[in-house]
Amino acid sequence: DRGFYGRTAAGVNVNHNTAMQIPAVWGCVRVISETIAALPWHVIAKSRNAQGRTTREVRADATSWLLQTQANPELNAYSMRETLVAHALLWGNGYAEIERTPDGRPLWLWPIGPDRVVPERSTTGGLQYRVFNDTGGETIIAAENMFHLHGLGWDGLTGYSVIRMAAQSLGLSIALERFGAKFFGN
């Protein structure tokens, strides 16, 4: 659907941009994304020992540095986390491509607009991400090279778009605001 949901019963178009013009949506997305971005994001390693499964935080790791300090040369880690959470809140999914060094270590995280990404299965059944490029082409990114933050969803892989799920309610809010503005303007 790429983010356009058409006309609602209230007669207005609702998409992620029009929804963010509603002060309550803007405020909720801002407060939640800023708050979650301010929390520490840790890399956790899972392993098995004789007593069962254990976990431990990995601190001295390239991925930890990307999540805690600098996501890429243009974006600090806080801004990256805030962006991914905002995308997940609005679209149900936040994506960042993992750029790797020649030896396979994570080098940078680059956010990708969720309207450009479709998770899918390859011909062999593996998870991959189809990314629609600005130039009109497509790129396939393997799952191990995509950071995917998803919200509530039906398949555990793709989150629901909150804006799509609430389109009628948001459309009514937009229509009421427009009516009130025109009414008081006259």
PDB file of C-alpha atoms in Angstrom:
ATOM      1  CA  ASP A   1       0.000   0.000   0.000  1.00  0.00           C
ATOM      2  CA  ARG A   2       3.100   2.223   0.350  1.00  0.00           C
ATOM      3  CA  GLY A   3       1.426   4.534   2.881  1.00  0.00           C
ATOM      4  CA  PHE A   4      -1.658   5.944   1.135  1.00  0.00           C
ATOM      5  CA  TYR A   5      -4.984   4.745   2.447  1.00  0.00           C
ATOM      6  CA  GLY A   6      -7.419   6.812   0.401  1.00  0.00           C
ATOM      7  CA  ARG A   7     -10.488   8.723   1.390  1.00  0.00           C
ATOM      8  CA  THR A   8     -12.158   8.019   4.714  1.00  0.00           C
ATOM      9  CA  ALA A   9     -15.883   8.180   5.390  1.00  0.00           C
ATOM     10  CA  ALA A  10     -15.299  11.739   6.679  1.00  0.00           C
ATOM     11  CA  GLY A  11     -14.204  12.697   3.153  1.00  0.00           C
ATOM     12  CA  VAL A  12     -10.521  13.319   3.841  1.00  0.00           C
ATOM     13  CA  ASN A  13      -7.411  11.433   2.830  1.00  0.00           C
ATOM     14  CA  VAL A  14      -5.412   9.869   5.647  1.00  0.00           C
ATOM     15  CA  ASN A  15      -1.779   8.868   5.418  1.00  0.00           C
ATOM     16  CA  HIS A  16       1.207   9.080   7.718  1.00  0.00           C
ATOM     17  CA  ASN A  17       1.906  12.706   6.845  1.00  0.00           C
ATOM     18  CA  THR A  18      -1.668  13.920   7.372  1.00  0.00           C
ATOM     19  CA  ALA A  19      -1.897  11.956  10.616  1.00  0.00           C
ATOM     20  CA  MET A  20       1.209  13.692  11.973  1.00  0.00           C
ATOM     21  CA  GLN A  21      -0.598  17.024  11.486  1.00  0.00           C
ATOM     22  CA  ILE A  22      -3.004  16.020  14.254  1.00  0.00           C
ATOM     23  CA  PRO A  23      -1.525  17.446  17.468  1.00  0.00           C
ATOM     24  CA  ALA A  24      -2.363  14.345  19.529  1.00  0.00           C
ATOM     25  CA  VAL A  25      -0.620  12.041  17.039  1.00  0.00           C
ATOM     26  CA  TRP A  26       2.393  14.346  16.809  1.00  0.00           C
ATOM     27  CA  GLY A  27       2.639  14.625  20.589  1.00  0.00           C
ATOM     28  CA  CYS A  28       2.310  10.901  21.252  1.00  0.00           C
ATOM     29  CA  VAL A  29       4.853   9.919  18.582  1.00  0.00           C
ATOM     30  CA  ARG A  30       7.299  12.594  19.781  1.00  0.00           C
ATOM     31  CA  VAL A  31       7.063  11.720  23.479  1.00  0.00           C
ATOM     32  CA  ILE A  32       7.205   7.941  22.994  1.00  0.00           C
ATOM     33  CA  SER A  33      10.029   8.003  20.426  1.00  0.00           C
ATOM     34  CA  GLU A  34      12.120  10.475  22.437  1.00  0.00           C
ATOM     35  CA  THR A  35      11.621   8.496  25.641  1.00  0.00           C
ATOM     36  CA  ILE A  36      12.488   5.109  24.144  1.00  0.00           C
ATOM     37  CA  ALA A  37      15.439   6.617  22.267  1.00  0.00           C
ATOM     38  CA  ALA A  38      16.784   7.967  25.560  1.00  0.00           C
ATOM     39  CA  LEU A  39      16.805   4.495  27.102  1.00  0.00           C
ATOM     40  CA  PRO A  40      19.940   2.368  26.709  1.00  0.00           C
ATOM     41  CA  TRP A  41      19.801  -0.144  23.857  1.00  0.00           C
ATOM     42  CA  HIS A  42      22.056  -3.125  24.579  1.00  0.00           C
ATOM     43  CA  VAL A  43      23.284  -6.035  22.532  1.00  0.00           C
ATOM     44  CA  ILE A  44      22.506  -9.278  24.347  1.00  0.00           C
ATOM     45  CA  ALA A  45      24.324 -12.530  23.613  1.00  0.00           C
ATOM     46  CA  LYS A  46      22.515 -15.803  24.268  1.00  0.00           C
ATOM     47  CA  SER A  47      24.346 -19.027  25.003  1.00  0.00           C
ATOM     48  CA  ARG A  48      23.816 -22.414  26.615  1.00  0.00           C
ATOM     49  CA  ASN A  49      25.774 -23.814  29.485  1.00  0.00           C
ATOM     50  CA  ALA A  50      25.348 -26.927  31.627  1.00  0.00           C
ATOM     51  CA  GLN A  51      22.665 -25.224  33.714  1.00  0.00           C
ATOM     52  CA  GLY A  52      20.624 -24.068  30.679  1.00  0.00           C
ATOM     53  CA  ARG A  53      20.320 -20.895  28.645  1.00  0.00           C
ATOM     54  CA  THR A  54      22.079 -17.722  29.773  1.00  0.00           C
ATOM     55  CA  THR A  55      22.268 -14.176  28.465  1.00  0.00           C
ATOM     56  CA  ARG A  56      24.849 -11.468  28.892  1.00  0.00           C
ATOM     57  CA  GLU A  57      25.235  -7.911  27.722  1.00  0.00           C
ATOM     58  CA  VAL A  58      27.903  -7.352  25.064  1.00  0.00           C
ATOM     59  CA  ARG A  59      29.555  -3.972  25.688  1.00  0.00           C
ATOM     60  CA  ALA A  60      32.769  -3.828  23.664  1.00  0.00           C
ATOM     61  CA  ASP A  61      31.229  -4.577  20.300  1.00  0.00           C
ATOM     62  CA  ALA A  62      30.785  -2.649  17.022  1.00  0.00           C
ATOM     63  CA  THR A  63      27.019  -3.113  17.159  1.00  0.00           C
ATOM     64  CA  SER A  64      26.849  -1.730  20.700  1.00  0.00           C
ATOM     65  CA  TRP A  65      28.837   1.311  19.570  1.00  0.00           C
ATOM     66  CA  LEU A  66      26.407   1.880  16.664  1.00  0.00           C
ATOM     67  CA  LEU A  67      23.374   1.643  18.963  1.00  0.00           C
ATOM     68  CA  GLN A  68      24.885   3.713  21.801  1.00  0.00           C
ATOM     69  CA  THR A  69      27.142   6.309  20.165  1.00  0.00           C
ATOM     70  CA  GLN A  70      27.147   6.891  16.414  1.00  0.00           C
ATOM     71  CA  ALA A  71      24.823   5.120  13.960  1.00  0.00           C
ATOM     72  CA  ASN A  72      26.550   6.531  10.870  1.00  0.00           C
ATOM     73  CA  PRO A  73      28.640   9.597   9.928  1.00  0.00           C
ATOM     74  CA  GLU A  74      25.479  11.690   9.535  1.00  0.00           C
ATOM     75  CA  LEU A  75      23.359  10.481  12.443  1.00  0.00           C
ATOM     76  CA  ASN A  76      24.113   9.944  16.108  1.00  0.00           C
ATOM     77  CA  ALA A  77      22.736   6.864  17.849  1.00  0.00           C
ATOM     78  CA  TYR A  78      20.031   8.764  19.737  1.00  0.00           C
ATOM     79  CA  SER A  79      18.615  10.242  16.515  1.00  0.00           C
ATOM     80  CA  MET A  80      18.708   6.822  14.848  1.00  0.00           C
ATOM     81  CA  ARG A  81      16.835   5.195  17.733  1.00  0.00           C
ATOM     82  CA  GLU A  82      14.286   8.028  17.775  1.00  0.00           C
ATOM     83  CA  THR A  83      13.728   7.693  14.009  1.00  0.00           C
ATOM     84  CA  LEU A  84      13.311   3.915  14.120  1.00  0.00           C
ATOM     85  CA  VAL A  85      10.846   4.109  17.014  1.00  0.00           C
ATOM     86  CA  ALA A  86       8.824   6.870  15.299  1.00  0.00           C
ATOM     87  CA  HIS A  87       8.678   4.765  12.133  1.00  0.00           C
ATOM     88  CA  ALA A  88       7.565   1.731  14.130  1.00  0.00           C
ATOM     89  CA  LEU A  89       4.902   3.766  15.922  1.00  0.00           C
ATOM     90  CA  LEU A  90       3.451   5.189  12.710  1.00  0.00           C
ATOM     91  CA  TRP A  91       4.119   2.493  10.129  1.00  0.00           C
ATOM     92  CA  GLY A  92       4.435  -0.543  12.383  1.00  0.00           C
ATOM     93  CA  ASN A  93       8.048  -1.047  11.246  1.00  0.00           C
ATOM     94  CA  GLY A  94      11.375   0.768  11.457  1.00  0.00           C
ATOM     95  CA  TYR A  95      14.244  -0.283   9.197  1.00  0.00           C
ATOM     96  CA  ALA A  96      17.964   0.415   9.002  1.00  0.00           C
ATOM     97  CA  GLU A  97      20.381  -1.208   6.587  1.00  0.00           C
ATOM     98  CA  ILE A  98      23.507  -2.588   8.249  1.00  0.00           C
ATOM     99  CA  GLU A  99      26.587  -1.591   6.251  1.00  0.00           C
ATOM    100  CA  ARG A 100      29.407  -4.016   6.947  1.00  0.00           C
ATOM    101  CA  THR A 101      33.206  -3.970   6.733  1.00  0.00           C
ATOM    102  CA  PRO A 102      34.884  -6.364   4.279  1.00  0.00           C
ATOM    103  CA  ASP A 103      35.333  -8.869   7.121  1.00  0.00           C
ATOM    104  CA  GLY A 104      31.600  -8.738   7.973  1.00  0.00           C
ATOM    105  CA  ARG A 105      31.558  -6.551  11.082  1.00  0.00           C
ATOM    106  CA  PRO A 106      28.807  -3.888  11.332  1.00  0.00           C
ATOM    107  CA  LEU A 107      30.159  -0.504  10.245  1.00  0.00           C
ATOM    108  CA  TRP A 108      27.115   1.802  10.004  1.00  0.00           C
ATOM    109  CA  LEU A 109      23.338   1.763  10.351  1.00  0.00           C
ATOM    110  CA  TRP A 110      21.412   3.651   7.644  1.00  0.00           C
ATOM    111  CA  PRO A 111      17.683   4.295   8.196  1.00  0.00           C
ATOM    112  CA  ILE A 112      15.322   3.418   5.358  1.00  0.00           C
ATOM    113  CA  GLY A 113      11.803   4.834   5.140  1.00  0.00           C
ATOM    114  CA  PRO A 114       9.299   2.086   5.946  1.00  0.00           C
ATOM    115  CA  ASP A 115       7.235   3.041   2.905  1.00  0.00           C
ATOM    116  CA  ARG A 116      10.120   1.756   0.776  1.00  0.00           C
ATOM    117  CA  VAL A 117      10.585  -1.681   2.417  1.00  0.00           C
ATOM    118  CA  VAL A 118       8.683  -4.952   2.049  1.00  0.00           C
ATOM    119  CA  PRO A 119       9.763  -8.027   4.066  1.00  0.00           C
ATOM    120  CA  GLU A 120       9.363 -11.199   2.007  1.00  0.00           C
ATOM    121  CA  ARG A 121      10.549 -14.768   1.611  1.00  0.00           C
ATOM    122  CA  SER A 122      13.167 -15.698  -0.961  1.00  0.00           C
ATOM    123  CA  THR A 123      12.728 -18.654  -3.290  1.00  0.00           C
ATOM    124  CA  THR A 124      14.565 -20.769  -0.701  1.00  0.00           C
ATOM    125  CA  GLY A 125      12.284 -19.576   2.124  1.00  0.00           C
ATOM    126  CA  GLY A 126      14.754 -17.247   3.812  1.00  0.00           C
ATOM    127  CA  LEU A 127      13.775 -13.785   5.003  1.00  0.00           C
ATOM    128  CA  GLN A 128      14.828 -10.869   2.844  1.00  0.00           C
ATOM    129  CA  TYR A 129      13.810  -7.240   2.395  1.00  0.00           C
ATOM    130  CA  ARG A 130      12.802  -5.693  -0.924  1.00  0.00           C
ATOM    131  CA  VAL A 131      13.716  -1.995  -0.916  1.00  0.00           C
ATOM    132  CA  PHE A 132      12.229   0.346  -3.511  1.00  0.00           C
ATOM    133  CA  ASN A 133      14.926   2.834  -4.482  1.00  0.00           C
ATOM    134  CA  ASP A 134      14.392   6.528  -5.152  1.00  0.00           C
ATOM    135  CA  THR A 135      15.558   5.948  -8.724  1.00  0.00           C
ATOM    136  CA  GLY A 136      12.741   3.480  -9.387  1.00  0.00           C
ATOM    137  CA  GLY A 137      14.719   0.257  -9.086  1.00  0.00           C
ATOM    138  CA  GLU A 138      14.660  -2.327  -6.323  1.00  0.00           C
ATOM    139  CA  THR A 139      17.330  -3.767  -4.052  1.00  0.00           C
ATOM    140  CA  ILE A 140      17.129  -7.018  -2.114  1.00  0.00           C
ATOM    141  CA  ILE A 141      18.741  -6.886   1.332  1.00  0.00           C
ATOM    142  CA  ALA A 142      19.400 -10.111   3.232  1.00  0.00           C
ATOM    143  CA  ALA A 143      17.893 -10.350   6.718  1.00  0.00           C
ATOM    144  CA  GLU A 144      21.321 -10.346   8.386  1.00  0.00           C
ATOM    145  CA  ASN A 145      21.956  -6.908   6.854  1.00  0.00           C
ATOM    146  CA  MET A 146      18.718  -5.288   8.035  1.00  0.00           C
ATOM    147  CA  PHE A 147      17.897  -3.964  11.491  1.00  0.00           C
ATOM    148  CA  HIS A 148      14.107  -4.344  11.744  1.00  0.00           C
ATOM    149  CA  LEU A 149      12.200  -2.865  14.661  1.00  0.00           C
ATOM    150  CA  HIS A 150       8.577  -3.936  14.366  1.00  0.00           C
ATOM    151  CA  GLY A 151       5.512  -3.332  16.424  1.00  0.00           C
ATOM    152  CA  LEU A 152       2.469  -5.472  17.071  1.00  0.00           C
ATOM    153  CA  GLY A 153       1.614  -7.611  14.065  1.00  0.00           C
ATOM    154  CA  TRP A 154      -0.188 -10.752  13.052  1.00  0.00           C
ATOM    155  CA  ASP A 155       2.789 -12.782  11.829  1.00  0.00           C
ATOM    156  CA  GLY A 156       5.594 -11.772  14.209  1.00  0.00           C
ATOM    157  CA  LEU A 157       7.482 -10.326  11.249  1.00  0.00           C
ATOM    158  CA  THR A 158       5.602  -7.239  10.092  1.00  0.00           C
ATOM    159  CA  GLY A 159       3.976  -4.725  12.395  1.00  0.00           C
ATOM    160  CA  TYR A 160       0.555  -3.194  11.836  1.00  0.00           C
ATOM    161  CA  SER A 161       0.457   0.404  10.669  1.00  0.00           C
ATOM    162  CA  VAL A 162      -1.277   2.227  13.513  1.00  0.00           C
ATOM    163  CA  ILE A 163      -2.266   4.975  11.077  1.00  0.00           C
ATOM    164  CA  ARG A 164      -3.884   2.484   8.730  1.00  0.00           C
ATOM    165  CA  MET A 165      -5.704   0.769  11.590  1.00  0.00           C
ATOM    166  CA  ALA A 166      -7.030   4.106  12.907  1.00  0.00           C
ATOM    167  CA  ALA A 167      -7.603   5.809   9.530  1.00  0.00           C
ATOM    168  CA  GLN A 168     -11.346   6.413  10.044  1.00  0.00           C
ATOM    169  CA  SER A 169     -10.862   7.974  13.475  1.00  0.00           C
ATOM    170  CA  LEU A 170      -7.961  10.093  12.251  1.00  0.00           C
ATOM    171  CA  GLY A 171      -9.986  11.145   9.198  1.00  0.00           C
ATOM    172  CA  LEU A 172     -12.783  12.340  11.465  1.00  0.00           C
ATOM    173  CA  SER A 173     -10.281  14.336  13.528  1.00  0.00           C
ATOM    174  CA  ILE A 174      -8.856  15.966  10.383  1.00  0.00           C
ATOM    175  CA  ALA A 175     -12.339  16.744   9.039  1.00  0.00           C
ATOM    176  CA  LEU A 176     -13.440  18.271  12.357  1.00  0.00           C
ATOM    177  CA  GLU A 177     -10.331  20.423  12.529  1.00  0.00           C
ATOM    178  CA  ARG A 178     -10.834  21.659   8.969  1.00  0.00           C
ATOM    179  CA  PHE A 179     -14.516  22.387   9.600  1.00  0.00           C
ATOM    180  CA  GLY A 180     -13.738  24.273  12.790  1.00  0.00           C
ATOM    181  CA  ALA A 181     -11.008  26.303  11.107  1.00  0.00           C
ATOM    182  CA  LYS A 182     -13.301  27.268   8.210  1.00  0.00           C
ATOM    183  CA  PHE A 183     -16.219  28.000  10.557  1.00  0.00           C
ATOM    184  CA  PHE A 184     -14.206  30.314  12.801  1.00  0.00           C
ATOM    185  CA  GLY A 185     -12.436  31.810   9.787  1.00  0.00           C
ATOM    186  CA  ASN A 186     -15.810  33.011   8.489  1.00  0.00           C
TER     187      ASN A 186
END
